[in-house]
Coordinates of C-alpha atoms and ligand atoms in Angstrom, one line a residue:
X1 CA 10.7 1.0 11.6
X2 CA 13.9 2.6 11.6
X3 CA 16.0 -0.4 12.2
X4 CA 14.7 -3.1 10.5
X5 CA 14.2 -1.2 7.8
X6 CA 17.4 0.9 7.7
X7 CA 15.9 4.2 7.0
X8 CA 17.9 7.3 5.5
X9 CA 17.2 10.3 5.4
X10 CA 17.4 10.3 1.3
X11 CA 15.5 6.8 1.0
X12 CA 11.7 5.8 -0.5
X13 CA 10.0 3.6 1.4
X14 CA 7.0 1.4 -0.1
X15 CA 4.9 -0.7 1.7
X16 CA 2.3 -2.4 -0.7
X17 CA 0.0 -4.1 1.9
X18 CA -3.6 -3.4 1.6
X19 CA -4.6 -0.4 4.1
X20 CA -7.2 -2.6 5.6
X21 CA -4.3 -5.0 6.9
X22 CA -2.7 -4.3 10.1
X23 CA 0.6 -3.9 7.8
X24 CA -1.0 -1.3 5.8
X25 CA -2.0 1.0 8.8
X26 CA 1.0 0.3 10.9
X27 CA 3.5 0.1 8.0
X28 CA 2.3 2.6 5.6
X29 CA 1.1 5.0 8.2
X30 CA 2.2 4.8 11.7
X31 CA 5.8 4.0 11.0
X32 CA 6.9 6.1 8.2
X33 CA 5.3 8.8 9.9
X34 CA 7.0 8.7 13.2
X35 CA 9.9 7.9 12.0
X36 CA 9.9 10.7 9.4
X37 CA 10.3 8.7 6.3
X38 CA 9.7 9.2 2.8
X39 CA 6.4 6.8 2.3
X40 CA 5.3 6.0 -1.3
X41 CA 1.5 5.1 -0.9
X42 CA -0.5 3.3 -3.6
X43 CA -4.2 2.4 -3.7
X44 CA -4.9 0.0 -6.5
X45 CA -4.1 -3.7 -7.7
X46 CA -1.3 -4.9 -8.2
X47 CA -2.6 -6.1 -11.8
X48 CA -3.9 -3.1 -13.3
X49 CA -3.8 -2.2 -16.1
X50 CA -1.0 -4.9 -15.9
X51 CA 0.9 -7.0 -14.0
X52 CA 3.6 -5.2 -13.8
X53 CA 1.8 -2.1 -12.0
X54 CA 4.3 -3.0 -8.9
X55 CA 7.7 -2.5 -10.9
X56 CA 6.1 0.3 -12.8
X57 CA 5.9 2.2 -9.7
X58 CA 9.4 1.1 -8.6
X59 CA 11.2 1.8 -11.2
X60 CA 8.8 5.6 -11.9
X61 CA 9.5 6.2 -8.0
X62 CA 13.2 5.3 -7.5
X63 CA 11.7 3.0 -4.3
X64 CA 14.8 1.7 -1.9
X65 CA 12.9 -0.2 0.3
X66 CA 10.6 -2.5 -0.1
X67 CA 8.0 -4.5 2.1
X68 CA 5.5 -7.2 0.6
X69 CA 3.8 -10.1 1.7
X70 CA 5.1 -13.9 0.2
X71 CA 1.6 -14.9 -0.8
X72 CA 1.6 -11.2 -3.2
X73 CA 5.5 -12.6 -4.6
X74 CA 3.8 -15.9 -5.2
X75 CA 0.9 -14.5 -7.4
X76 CA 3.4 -12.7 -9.3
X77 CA 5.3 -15.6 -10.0
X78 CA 2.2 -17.0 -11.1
X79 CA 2.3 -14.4 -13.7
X80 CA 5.8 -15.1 -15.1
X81 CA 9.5 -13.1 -14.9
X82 CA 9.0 -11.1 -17.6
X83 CA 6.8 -8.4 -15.7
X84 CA 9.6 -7.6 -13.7
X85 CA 12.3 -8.2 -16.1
X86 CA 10.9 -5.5 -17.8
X87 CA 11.9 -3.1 -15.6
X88 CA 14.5 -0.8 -14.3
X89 CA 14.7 -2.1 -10.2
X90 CA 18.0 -1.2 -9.9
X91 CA 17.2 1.6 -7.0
X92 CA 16.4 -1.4 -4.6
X93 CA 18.2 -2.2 -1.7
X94 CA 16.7 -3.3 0.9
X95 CA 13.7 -5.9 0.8
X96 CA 10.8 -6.9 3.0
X97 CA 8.8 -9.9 4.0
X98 CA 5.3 -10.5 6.6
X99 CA 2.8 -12.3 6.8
X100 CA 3.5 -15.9 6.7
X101 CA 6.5 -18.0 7.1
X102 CA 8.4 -17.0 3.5
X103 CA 8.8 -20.6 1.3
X104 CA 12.6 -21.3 0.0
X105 CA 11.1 -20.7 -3.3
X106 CA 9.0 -17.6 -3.0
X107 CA 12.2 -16.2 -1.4
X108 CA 15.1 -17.0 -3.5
X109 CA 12.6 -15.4 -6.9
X110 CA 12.4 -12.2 -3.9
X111 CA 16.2 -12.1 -3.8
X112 CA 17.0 -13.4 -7.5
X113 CA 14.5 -11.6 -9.9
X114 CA 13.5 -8.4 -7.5
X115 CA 16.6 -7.7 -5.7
X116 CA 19.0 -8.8 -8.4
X117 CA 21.0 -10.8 -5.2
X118 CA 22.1 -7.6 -4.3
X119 CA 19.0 -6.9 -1.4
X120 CA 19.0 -7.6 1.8
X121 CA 15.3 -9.6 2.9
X122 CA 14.1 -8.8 5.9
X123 CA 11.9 -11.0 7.4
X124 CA 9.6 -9.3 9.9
X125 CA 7.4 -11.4 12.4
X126 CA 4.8 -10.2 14.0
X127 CA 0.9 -9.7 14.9
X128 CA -1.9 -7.1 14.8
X129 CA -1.8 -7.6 18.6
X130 CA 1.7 -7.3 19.1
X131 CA 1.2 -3.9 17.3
X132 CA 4.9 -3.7 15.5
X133 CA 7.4 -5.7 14.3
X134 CA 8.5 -8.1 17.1
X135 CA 11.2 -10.9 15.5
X136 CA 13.1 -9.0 12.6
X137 CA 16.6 -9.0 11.6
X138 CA 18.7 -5.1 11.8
X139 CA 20.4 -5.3 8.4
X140 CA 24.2 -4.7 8.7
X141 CA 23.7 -5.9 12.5
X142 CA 22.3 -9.5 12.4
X143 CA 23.4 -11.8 10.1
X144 CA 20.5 -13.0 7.7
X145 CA 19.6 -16.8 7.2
X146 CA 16.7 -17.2 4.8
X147 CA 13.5 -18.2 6.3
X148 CA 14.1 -16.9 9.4
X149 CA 12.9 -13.6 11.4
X150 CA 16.3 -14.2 12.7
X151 CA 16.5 -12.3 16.3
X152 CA 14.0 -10.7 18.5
X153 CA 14.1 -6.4 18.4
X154 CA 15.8 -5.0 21.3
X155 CA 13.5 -6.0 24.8
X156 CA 11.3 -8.4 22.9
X157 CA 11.8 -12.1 25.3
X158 CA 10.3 -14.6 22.9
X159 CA 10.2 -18.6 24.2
X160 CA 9.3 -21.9 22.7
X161 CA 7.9 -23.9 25.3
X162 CA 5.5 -27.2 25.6
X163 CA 2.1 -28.1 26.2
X164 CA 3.1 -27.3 30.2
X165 CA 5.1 -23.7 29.4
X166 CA 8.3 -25.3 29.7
X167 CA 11.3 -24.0 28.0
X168 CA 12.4 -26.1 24.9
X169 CA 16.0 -26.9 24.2
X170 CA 17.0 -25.5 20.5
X171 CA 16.0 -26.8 17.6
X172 CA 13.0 -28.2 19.2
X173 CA 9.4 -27.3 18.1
X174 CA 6.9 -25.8 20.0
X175 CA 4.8 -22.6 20.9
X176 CA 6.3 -19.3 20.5
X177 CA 5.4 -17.2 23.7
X178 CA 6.3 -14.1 24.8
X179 CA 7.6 -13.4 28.4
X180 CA 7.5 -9.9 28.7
X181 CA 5.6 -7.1 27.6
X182 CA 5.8 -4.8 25.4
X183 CA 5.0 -0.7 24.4
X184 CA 2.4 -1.9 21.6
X185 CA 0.7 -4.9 23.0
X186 CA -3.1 -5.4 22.8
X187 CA -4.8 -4.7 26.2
X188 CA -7.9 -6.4 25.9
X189 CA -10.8 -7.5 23.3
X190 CA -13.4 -4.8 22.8
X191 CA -16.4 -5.9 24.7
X192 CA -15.0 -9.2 26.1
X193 CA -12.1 -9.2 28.5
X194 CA -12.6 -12.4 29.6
X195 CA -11.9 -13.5 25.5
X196 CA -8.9 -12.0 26.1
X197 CA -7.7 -13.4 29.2
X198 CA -8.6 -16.8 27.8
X199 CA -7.3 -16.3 24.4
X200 CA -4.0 -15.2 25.3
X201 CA -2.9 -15.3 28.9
X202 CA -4.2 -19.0 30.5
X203 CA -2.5 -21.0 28.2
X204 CA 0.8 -20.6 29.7
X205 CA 0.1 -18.1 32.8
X206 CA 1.8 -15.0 33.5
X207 CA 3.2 -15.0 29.4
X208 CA 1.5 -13.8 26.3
X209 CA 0.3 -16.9 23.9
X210 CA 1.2 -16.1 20.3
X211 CA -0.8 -19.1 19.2
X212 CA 2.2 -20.0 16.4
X213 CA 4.6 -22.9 16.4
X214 CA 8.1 -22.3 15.9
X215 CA 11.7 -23.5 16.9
X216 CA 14.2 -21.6 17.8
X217 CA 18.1 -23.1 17.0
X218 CA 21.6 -23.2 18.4
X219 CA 22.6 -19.4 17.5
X220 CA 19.1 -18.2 18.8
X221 CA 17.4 -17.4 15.5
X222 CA 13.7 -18.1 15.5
X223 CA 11.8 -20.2 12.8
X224 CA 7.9 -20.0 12.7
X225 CA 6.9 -22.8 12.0
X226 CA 3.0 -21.5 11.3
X227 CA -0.2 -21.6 13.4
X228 CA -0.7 -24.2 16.3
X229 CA -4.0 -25.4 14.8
X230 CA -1.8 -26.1 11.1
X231 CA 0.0 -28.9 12.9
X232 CA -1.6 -32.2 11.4
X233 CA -0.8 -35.4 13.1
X234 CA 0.0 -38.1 10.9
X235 CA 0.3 -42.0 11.9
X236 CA 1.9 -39.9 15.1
X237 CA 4.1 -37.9 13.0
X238 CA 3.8 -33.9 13.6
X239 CA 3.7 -32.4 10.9
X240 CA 3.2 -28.7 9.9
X241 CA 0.8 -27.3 6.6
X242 CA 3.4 -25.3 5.5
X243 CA 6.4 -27.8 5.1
X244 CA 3.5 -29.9 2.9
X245 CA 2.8 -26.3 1.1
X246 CA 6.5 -25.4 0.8
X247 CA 7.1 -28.7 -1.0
X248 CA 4.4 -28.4 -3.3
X249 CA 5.2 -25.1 -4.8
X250 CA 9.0 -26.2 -5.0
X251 CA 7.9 -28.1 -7.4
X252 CA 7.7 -26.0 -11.0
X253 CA 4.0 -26.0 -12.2
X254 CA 2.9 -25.0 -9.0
X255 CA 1.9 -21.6 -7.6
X256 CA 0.1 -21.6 -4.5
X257 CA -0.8 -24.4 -2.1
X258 CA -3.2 -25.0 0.9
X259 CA -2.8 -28.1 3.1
X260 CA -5.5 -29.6 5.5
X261 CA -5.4 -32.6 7.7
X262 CA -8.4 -34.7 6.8
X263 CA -9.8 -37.4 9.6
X264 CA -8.4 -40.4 8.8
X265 CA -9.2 -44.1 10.4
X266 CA -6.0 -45.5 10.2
X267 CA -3.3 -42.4 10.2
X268 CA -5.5 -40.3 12.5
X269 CA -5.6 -37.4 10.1
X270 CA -4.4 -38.0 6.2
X271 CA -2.7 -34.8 3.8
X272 CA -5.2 -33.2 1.6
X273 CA -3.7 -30.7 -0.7
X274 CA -5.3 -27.7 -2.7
X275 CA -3.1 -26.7 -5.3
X276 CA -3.0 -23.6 -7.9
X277 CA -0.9 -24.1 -11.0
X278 CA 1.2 -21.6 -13.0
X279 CA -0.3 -20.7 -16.2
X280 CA 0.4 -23.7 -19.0
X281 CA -1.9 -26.8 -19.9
X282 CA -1.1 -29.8 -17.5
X283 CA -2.6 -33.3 -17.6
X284 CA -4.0 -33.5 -14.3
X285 CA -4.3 -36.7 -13.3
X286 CA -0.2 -37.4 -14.0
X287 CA 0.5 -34.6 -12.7
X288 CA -1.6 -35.4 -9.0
X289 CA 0.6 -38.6 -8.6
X290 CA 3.5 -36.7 -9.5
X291 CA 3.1 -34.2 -6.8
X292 CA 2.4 -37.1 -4.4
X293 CA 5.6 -38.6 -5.3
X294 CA 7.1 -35.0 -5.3
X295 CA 6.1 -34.5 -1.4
X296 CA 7.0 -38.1 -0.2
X297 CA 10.2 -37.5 -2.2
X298 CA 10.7 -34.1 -0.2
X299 CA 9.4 -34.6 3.1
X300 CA 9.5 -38.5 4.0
X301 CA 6.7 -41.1 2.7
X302 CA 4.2 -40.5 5.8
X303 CA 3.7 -37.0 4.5
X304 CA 2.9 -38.3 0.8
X305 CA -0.9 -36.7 0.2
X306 CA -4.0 -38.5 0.0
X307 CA -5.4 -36.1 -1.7
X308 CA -4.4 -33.5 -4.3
X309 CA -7.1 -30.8 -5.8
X310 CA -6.4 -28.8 -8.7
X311 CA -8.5 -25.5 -7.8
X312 CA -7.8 -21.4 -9.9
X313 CA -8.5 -20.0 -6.2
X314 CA -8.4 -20.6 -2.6
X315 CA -9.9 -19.0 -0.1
X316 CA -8.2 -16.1 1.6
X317 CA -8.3 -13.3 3.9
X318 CA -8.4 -9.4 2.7
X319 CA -4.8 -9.8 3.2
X320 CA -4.0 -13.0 1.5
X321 CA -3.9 -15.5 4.5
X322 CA -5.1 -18.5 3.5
X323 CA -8.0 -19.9 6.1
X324 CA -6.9 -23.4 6.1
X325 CA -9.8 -23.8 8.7
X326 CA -12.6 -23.5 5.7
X327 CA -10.9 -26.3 4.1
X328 CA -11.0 -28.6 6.8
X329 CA -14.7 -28.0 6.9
X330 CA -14.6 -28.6 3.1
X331 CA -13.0 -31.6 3.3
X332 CA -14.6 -33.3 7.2
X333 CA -18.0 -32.0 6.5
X334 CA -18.2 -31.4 2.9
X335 CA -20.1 -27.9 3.7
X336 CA -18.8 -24.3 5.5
X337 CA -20.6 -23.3 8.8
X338 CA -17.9 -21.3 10.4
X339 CA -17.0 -18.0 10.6
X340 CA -16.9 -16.2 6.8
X341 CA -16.8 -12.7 7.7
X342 CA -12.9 -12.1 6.9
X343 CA -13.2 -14.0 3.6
X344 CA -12.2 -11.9 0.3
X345 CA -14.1 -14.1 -2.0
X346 CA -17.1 -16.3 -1.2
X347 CA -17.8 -17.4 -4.4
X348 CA -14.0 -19.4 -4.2
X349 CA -15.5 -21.3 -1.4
X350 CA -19.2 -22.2 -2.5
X351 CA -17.1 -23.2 -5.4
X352 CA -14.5 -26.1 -3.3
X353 CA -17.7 -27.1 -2.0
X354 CA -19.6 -27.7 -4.9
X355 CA -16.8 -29.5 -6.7
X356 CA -16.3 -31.9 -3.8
X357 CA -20.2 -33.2 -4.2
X358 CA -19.0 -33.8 -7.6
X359 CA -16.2 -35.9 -6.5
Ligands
7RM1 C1 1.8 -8.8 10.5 C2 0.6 -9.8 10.4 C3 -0.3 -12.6 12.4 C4 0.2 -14.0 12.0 C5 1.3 -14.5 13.0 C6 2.0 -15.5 12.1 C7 1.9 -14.9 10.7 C8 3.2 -12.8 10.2 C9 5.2 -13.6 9.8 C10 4.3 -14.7 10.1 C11 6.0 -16.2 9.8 C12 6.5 -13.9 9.4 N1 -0.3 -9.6 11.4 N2 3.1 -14.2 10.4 N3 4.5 -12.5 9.9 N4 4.8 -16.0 10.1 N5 6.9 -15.2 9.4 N6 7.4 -13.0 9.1 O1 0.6 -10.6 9.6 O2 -2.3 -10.4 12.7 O3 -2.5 -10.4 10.3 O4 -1.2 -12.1 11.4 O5 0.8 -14.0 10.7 O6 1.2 -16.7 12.1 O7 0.7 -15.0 14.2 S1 -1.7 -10.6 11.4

């Protein structure tokens, strides 16, 4: 808490993740507490009565330091500059990111419209069961490159390895692991040690599975790449959700995208895109073929989508990760079976579902 954030004495500190999150508790509690901070807390939305509640609060509150999630920056973007613009952010200094890998565009609006390119982002990676911030940059101390956590905290031994736990040479995908323990790592499952043991530690034996892909490169600065199970495979080409995702909303009517891999009999799996829109009226159909040209333009022509769905939600967690897993159902079985009890919204789901019978 105290380094990553680079707490004085004199500062405000806001964290605006929900308290249910893992970020909320450890981040708006926890931290600020032991490390004898200054914590602003807020309960509310971040669009009432407006959508600029958020830089209200900043500007009312003199905040310093600020630590949001990239899919909350992307919804405001949604909403359009002049919420912020309207407002006095000038006691900023030092900015925040967690969650989910941060997309080029989501961060340079961060840095650009929030932090007037005078803030620092820090980009903090870690888990509810790691318990704190494990891959995070010390501002002042590490030099920052955008997208990346940068360096492990002080005794944190991070790895990318393969299928076998081998140690990948840099720049190389693979699975983040982590080799030694730590003061706030989860000790079991409640109920159901072997889970646990399964889950986390027989993967690669004797090291904790993070169950993300990432690469690591030459100056030792880690890039999480996502989830293992986002990694779609097509005609043999690896390639992650989120560089599909990232592409999509660098392109400028879109706000928010979800990408699935979608059994396919020739490619193995083929791209199928969900895709939100900034507010404006579009022509839908051009604009589908455009964004397949967009992504083969971006990425290479294997990654050019099958599919792309225009949708004005997708489903999320309490916290705003998307569960890519519901859409695969969506999309292979054309129903949802799994596992609902995290989702926010229900109704966004029986909603994708519905719309596919239409198709
Ligand atoms: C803090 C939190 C954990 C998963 C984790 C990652 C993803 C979190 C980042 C990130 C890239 C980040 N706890 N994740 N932070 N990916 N860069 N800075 O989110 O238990 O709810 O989720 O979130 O996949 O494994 S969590």
């Amino acid at each position: 808490m105290k380094w990553v954030f680079d707490l004085k004495d004199e500062d405000t500190y806001w964290c605006s993740a929900d308290i249910g999150w893992v970020t909320g508790h450890s981040y708006i509690v926890y931290g600020p507490l032991s490390a004898g901070a200054t914590s602003l807390m807020y309960e509310g939305a971040p669009d009432y009565p407006q959508f600029d509640r958020w830089w209200r609060i900043i500007e009312k509150y003199r905040v310093n330091i600020f630590y949001t999630s990239p899919t909350a920056i992307r919804a405001l973007i949604r909403q359009g500059d002049h919420w912020p613009e309207g407002h006095d952010l000038s006691s900023l200094r030092l900015l925040g990111s967690v969650g989910e890998p941060i997309n080029p565009a989501a961060w340079e609006w961060y840095h650009r419209v929030i932090g007037k390119g005078r803030c620092p982002i820090v980009d903090t990676w870690w888990q509810t069961e790691t318990g704190s911030i494990m891959i995070a940059p010390m501002p002042g101390a590490v030099a920052l490159k955008p997208g990346s956590g940068t360096l492990p905290m002080p005794g944190v031994v991070p790895e990318i390895v393969d299928f076998h736990g081998y140690p990948l040479e840099p720049d190389h995908e693979g699975f983040l692991i982590l080799r030694r323990p730590w003061p706030g790592m989860i000790r079991t499952i409640w109920g159901d040690p072997e889970r646990f043991k399964e889950a986390y530690w027989s993967k690669v034996p004797g090291a904790y599975f993070t169950g993300d892909a990432a690469r690591c490169d030459q100056d030792g600065y880690y890039w999480i790449l996502g989830r293992v199970d986002d990694v779609m495979n097509v005609s043999g080409h690896r390639l992650s959700t989120m560089e599909v995702e990232s592409a999509l909303v660098h392109h400028p009517a879109v706000a928010e995208a979800a990408v699935v891999g979608k059994p396919h009999e020739i490619t193995g799996q083929a791209v199928c895109c969900f895709v939100t829109l900034k507010k404006g009226d579009y022509d839908h159909t051009k604009l589908g073929v455009e964004l397949r040209q967009w992504v083969a333009h971006e990425i290479g022509a294997f990654a050019r989508p099958e599919e792309i769905r225009f949708t004005d939600a997708l489903p999320k967690t309490r916290s705003g990760k998307i569960m890519r897993r519901l859409l695969r159902e969506i999309v292979t079985s054309h129903t949802v079976a799994g596992d609902v009890t995290t989702l926010e919204d229900m109704s966004v789901v029986t909603k994708l579902a519905a719309q596919q019978d239409e198709d």
